[in-house]
Tab-separated table of C-alpha atoms in Angstrom:
chain	number	residue	atom	x	y	z
A	1034	UNK	CA	6.535	14.820	-17.781
A	1035	UNK	CA	3.310	16.274	-16.363
A	1036	UNK	CA	0.333	18.555	-17.767
A	1037	UNK	CA	1.915	21.708	-16.643
A	1038	UNK	CA	4.871	20.885	-18.504
A	1039	UNK	CA	2.698	20.221	-21.661
A	1040	UNK	CA	1.710	24.029	-21.017
A	1041	UNK	CA	5.370	24.868	-21.603
A	1042	UNK	CA	5.286	23.809	-25.373
A	1043	UNK	CA	4.901	26.947	-28.459
A	1044	UNK	CA	1.672	25.253	-29.600
A	1045	UNK	CA	-0.766	25.614	-26.404
A	1046	UNK	CA	0.987	29.294	-25.839
A	1047	UNK	CA	-2.536	30.350	-26.284
A	1048	UNK	CA	-4.272	27.787	-24.392
A	1049	UNK	CA	-5.912	28.666	-21.235
A	1050	UNK	CA	-7.243	25.820	-18.110
A	1051	UNK	CA	-10.577	26.471	-18.064
A	1052	UNK	CA	-11.143	23.650	-15.104
A	1053	UNK	CA	-9.319	20.845	-13.006
A	1054	UNK	CA	-6.261	22.836	-12.592
A	1055	UNK	CA	-5.418	20.779	-9.214
A	1056	UNK	CA	-4.608	17.747	-11.809
A	1057	UNK	CA	-1.992	19.045	-13.557
A	1058	UNK	CA	1.056	17.385	-11.882
A	1059	UNK	CA	-0.833	14.107	-13.783
A	1060	UNK	CA	2.049	12.476	-15.504
A	1061	UNK	CA	1.500	12.616	-19.468
A	1062	UNK	CA	2.595	9.622	-21.561
A	1063	UNK	CA	0.923	10.074	-24.610
A	1064	UNK	CA	-1.913	12.280	-26.332
A	1065	UNK	CA	-4.539	10.758	-28.776
A	1066	UNK	CA	-7.159	13.107	-31.388
A	1067	UNK	CA	-10.847	11.884	-30.014
A	1068	UNK	CA	-12.983	10.803	-32.924
A	1069	UNK	CA	-15.086	8.536	-31.107
A	1070	UNK	CA	-16.685	8.256	-27.544
A	1071	UNK	CA	-15.539	4.264	-26.576
A	1072	UNK	CA	-12.013	5.303	-25.081
A	1073	UNK	CA	-12.934	2.224	-22.823
A	1074	UNK	CA	-11.639	0.587	-26.268
A	1075	UNK	CA	-7.926	2.902	-27.057
A	1076	UNK	CA	-8.016	4.944	-24.091
A	1077	UNK	CA	-5.083	4.705	-21.720
A	1078	UNK	CA	-3.500	5.855	-18.446
A	1079	UNK	CA	-1.827	9.176	-18.663
A	1080	UNK	CA	-2.840	10.152	-22.247
A	1081	UNK	CA	-4.033	13.571	-23.203
A	1082	UNK	CA	-7.266	13.526	-24.914
A	1083	UNK	CA	-7.859	16.325	-27.482
A	1084	UNK	CA	-11.064	16.896	-29.621
A	1085	UNK	CA	-12.729	19.981	-31.499
A	1086	UNK	CA	-15.978	18.179	-29.917
A	1087	UNK	CA	-16.841	16.439	-32.928
A	1088	UNK	CA	-17.755	13.164	-30.997
A	1089	UNK	CA	-19.821	14.643	-28.309
A	1090	UNK	CA	-21.432	17.087	-30.440
A	1091	UNK	CA	-24.551	15.176	-30.179
A	1092	UNK	CA	-24.422	13.824	-26.843
A	1093	UNK	CA	-26.669	15.117	-23.804
A	1094	UNK	CA	-25.716	16.009	-20.239
A	1095	UNK	CA	-25.482	12.986	-19.511
A	1096	UNK	CA	-24.365	10.936	-21.782
A	1097	UNK	CA	-21.293	14.011	-21.360
A	1098	UNK	CA	-20.736	13.014	-17.964
A	1099	UNK	CA	-20.510	9.494	-18.348
A	1100	UNK	CA	-18.186	10.227	-21.074
A	1101	UNK	CA	-15.985	12.083	-18.648
A	1102	UNK	CA	-16.505	8.901	-16.160
A	1103	UNK	CA	-14.811	6.773	-18.778
A	1104	UNK	CA	-11.896	9.233	-18.627
A	1105	UNK	CA	-11.501	9.521	-14.673
A	1106	UNK	CA	-11.400	5.414	-14.786
A	1107	UNK	CA	-9.207	4.972	-17.561
A	1108	UNK	CA	-6.428	7.956	-15.716
A	1109	UNK	CA	-6.953	10.333	-18.411
A	1110	UNK	CA	-4.767	12.572	-17.713
A	1111	UNK	CA	-6.395	15.866	-19.848
A	1112	UNK	CA	-8.585	16.948	-21.553
A	1113	UNK	CA	-7.649	19.646	-24.702
A	1114	UNK	CA	-10.995	21.212	-26.142
A	1115	UNK	CA	-10.365	23.201	-29.442
A	1116	UNK	CA	-13.245	26.110	-29.653
A	1117	UNK	CA	-15.252	27.449	-32.878
A	1118	UNK	CA	-15.294	24.349	-34.845
A	1119	UNK	CA	-18.271	22.486	-33.067
A	1120	UNK	CA	-18.867	24.274	-29.313
A	1121	UNK	CA	-18.722	28.119	-29.047
A	1122	UNK	CA	-18.204	27.686	-24.543
A	1123	UNK	CA	-17.620	24.713	-23.121
A	1124	UNK	CA	-20.582	23.325	-21.298
A	1125	UNK	CA	-20.644	23.745	-17.728
A	1126	UNK	CA	-21.193	20.201	-17.402
A	1127	UNK	CA	-17.906	19.278	-18.532
A	1128	UNK	CA	-15.979	22.476	-15.707
A	1129	UNK	CA	-17.810	21.486	-13.335
A	1130	UNK	CA	-16.609	17.552	-14.029
A	1131	UNK	CA	-13.352	18.704	-14.545
A	1132	UNK	CA	-13.467	21.268	-11.622
A	1133	UNK	CA	-14.526	18.209	-9.328
A	1134	UNK	CA	-11.913	15.395	-10.929
A	1135	UNK	CA	-8.830	17.869	-11.067
A	1136	UNK	CA	-9.373	17.064	-14.473
A	1137	UNK	CA	-7.155	19.184	-16.524
A	1138	UNK	CA	-9.611	20.856	-18.970
A	1139	UNK	CA	-7.890	23.151	-21.439
A	1140	UNK	CA	-9.194	25.435	-24.251
A	1141	UNK	CA	-7.266	26.183	-27.160
A	1142	UNK	CA	-8.255	28.361	-30.435
A	1143	UNK	CA	-9.734	27.594	-33.978
A	1144	UNK	CA	-5.992	28.459	-34.960
A	1145	UNK	CA	-4.341	26.222	-32.995
A	1146	UNK	CA	-2.731	23.267	-35.753
A	1147	UNK	CA	-3.777	19.383	-34.074
A	1148	UNK	CA	-0.228	17.998	-35.682
A	1149	UNK	CA	2.282	20.969	-33.772
A	1150	UNK	CA	0.242	20.182	-30.318
A	1151	UNK	CA	1.077	16.251	-31.162
A	1152	UNK	CA	4.393	16.553	-31.990
A	1153	UNK	CA	5.758	18.579	-29.646
A	1154	UNK	CA	4.006	16.718	-26.630
A	1155	UNK	CA	5.434	13.090	-28.557
A	1156	UNK	CA	8.633	14.404	-29.175
A	1157	UNK	CA	10.167	14.693	-25.934
A	1158	UNK	CA	8.171	11.250	-24.913
A	1159	UNK	CA	9.869	9.471	-28.074
A	1160	UNK	CA	12.590	10.805	-27.054
A	1161	UNK	CA	12.572	9.609	-23.191
A	1162	UNK	CA	11.567	6.497	-24.429
A	1163	UNK	CA	14.561	6.393	-27.035
A	1164	UNK	CA	17.078	6.474	-24.528
A	1165	UNK	CA	15.474	3.971	-22.719
A	1166	UNK	CA	15.800	1.973	-25.004
A	1167	UNK	CA	19.353	2.950	-25.329
A	1168	UNK	CA	20.090	2.178	-22.116
A	1169	UNK	CA	18.757	-0.914	-21.660
A	1170	UNK	CA	20.468	-2.231	-24.904
A	1171	UNK	CA	23.577	-1.302	-23.835
A	1172	UNK	CA	22.889	-2.958	-20.233
A	1173	UNK	CA	22.031	-5.895	-22.269
A	1174	UNK	CA	25.304	-5.784	-24.449
A	1175	UNK	CA	27.340	-5.614	-21.288
A	1176	UNK	CA	25.847	-8.728	-19.993
A	1177	UNK	CA	26.306	-11.198	-22.623
A	1178	UNK	CA	29.584	-9.651	-23.028
A	1179	UNK	CA	30.094	-11.279	-19.062
A	1180	UNK	CA	28.295	-13.969	-19.766
A	1181	UNK	CA	30.098	-15.250	-22.477
A	1182	UNK	CA	33.469	-15.526	-19.848
A	1183	UNK	CA	31.618	-17.271	-17.273
A	1184	UNK	CA	31.917	-15.836	-14.491
A	1185	UNK	CA	31.951	-16.420	-10.622
A	1186	UNK	CA	29.086	-15.368	-8.509
A	1187	UNK	CA	31.595	-13.215	-7.363
A	1188	UNK	CA	32.670	-11.766	-10.279
A	1189	UNK	CA	28.806	-11.262	-11.566
A	1190	UNK	CA	27.954	-9.391	-8.614
A	1191	UNK	CA	31.806	-7.422	-8.351
A	1192	UNK	CA	30.405	-5.803	-12.612
A	1193	UNK	CA	27.010	-5.655	-11.026
A	1194	UNK	CA	27.954	-3.421	-8.470
A	1195	UNK	CA	30.011	-1.095	-11.048
A	1196	UNK	CA	27.203	-1.397	-13.504
A	1197	UNK	CA	24.369	0.119	-10.799
A	1198	UNK	CA	27.095	2.341	-8.666
A	1199	UNK	CA	26.248	0.419	-5.106
A	1200	UNK	CA	26.833	-2.872	-3.505
A	1201	UNK	CA	24.919	-5.968	-4.270
A	1202	UNK	CA	24.181	-9.480	-2.380
A	1203	UNK	CA	22.723	-12.614	-3.665
A	1204	UNK	CA	20.606	-14.463	-1.669
A	1205	UNK	CA	20.059	-17.753	-2.018
A	1206	UNK	CA	17.487	-18.929	-0.038
A	1207	UNK	CA	17.583	-22.654	-1.325
A	1208	UNK	CA	21.263	-22.964	-0.308
A	1209	UNK	CA	20.896	-20.666	2.975
A	1210	UNK	CA	24.062	-18.448	1.434
A	1211	UNK	CA	24.763	-15.174	0.885
A	1212	UNK	CA	27.200	-13.837	-1.824
A	1213	UNK	CA	28.167	-10.357	-1.572
A	1214	UNK	CA	30.031	-7.434	-3.043
A	1215	UNK	CA	30.576	-6.203	0.819
A	1216	UNK	CA	31.558	-8.697	3.710
A	1217	UNK	CA	29.898	-7.113	5.578
A	1218	UNK	CA	26.525	-7.350	3.929
A	1219	UNK	CA	27.172	-11.723	3.799
């Protein structure tokens, strides 16, 4: 999922991209609420940062730019700022920095609930992770069943070929030997 896709969720229907529109293709891995500016201790690449500006309200312009530099160095995918609680207008240094570094800056009105935004972003990410874990579990079970049969290398390669849908070649550099599901690849 990318930032552009995030903007289509219902809770962000009133959101506006204020700056950093060139970064809308950035991949999203999660979302965190900003409570403190020590993001280097807890932020992760691909996350979206959601804030009411509380943690930033007492920072100088230079400190805000330093914070934004931390965001981009970590690989944060977007910054969402909720207006009218602690800030009524997003400071110019933030919009300028976000445009310069293609960091999507998204503005949401005070009526938007954090819980809705977080759930609607994390839901598809969690679903995708569950699907991946289920696939890994299935493959693991197949490999265990196969190992218990004590197959030959050729049988093992044939089973792997069925699993991935293409020919498989095992190269043993120690014994200068190749075994393949396709003799032309030997």
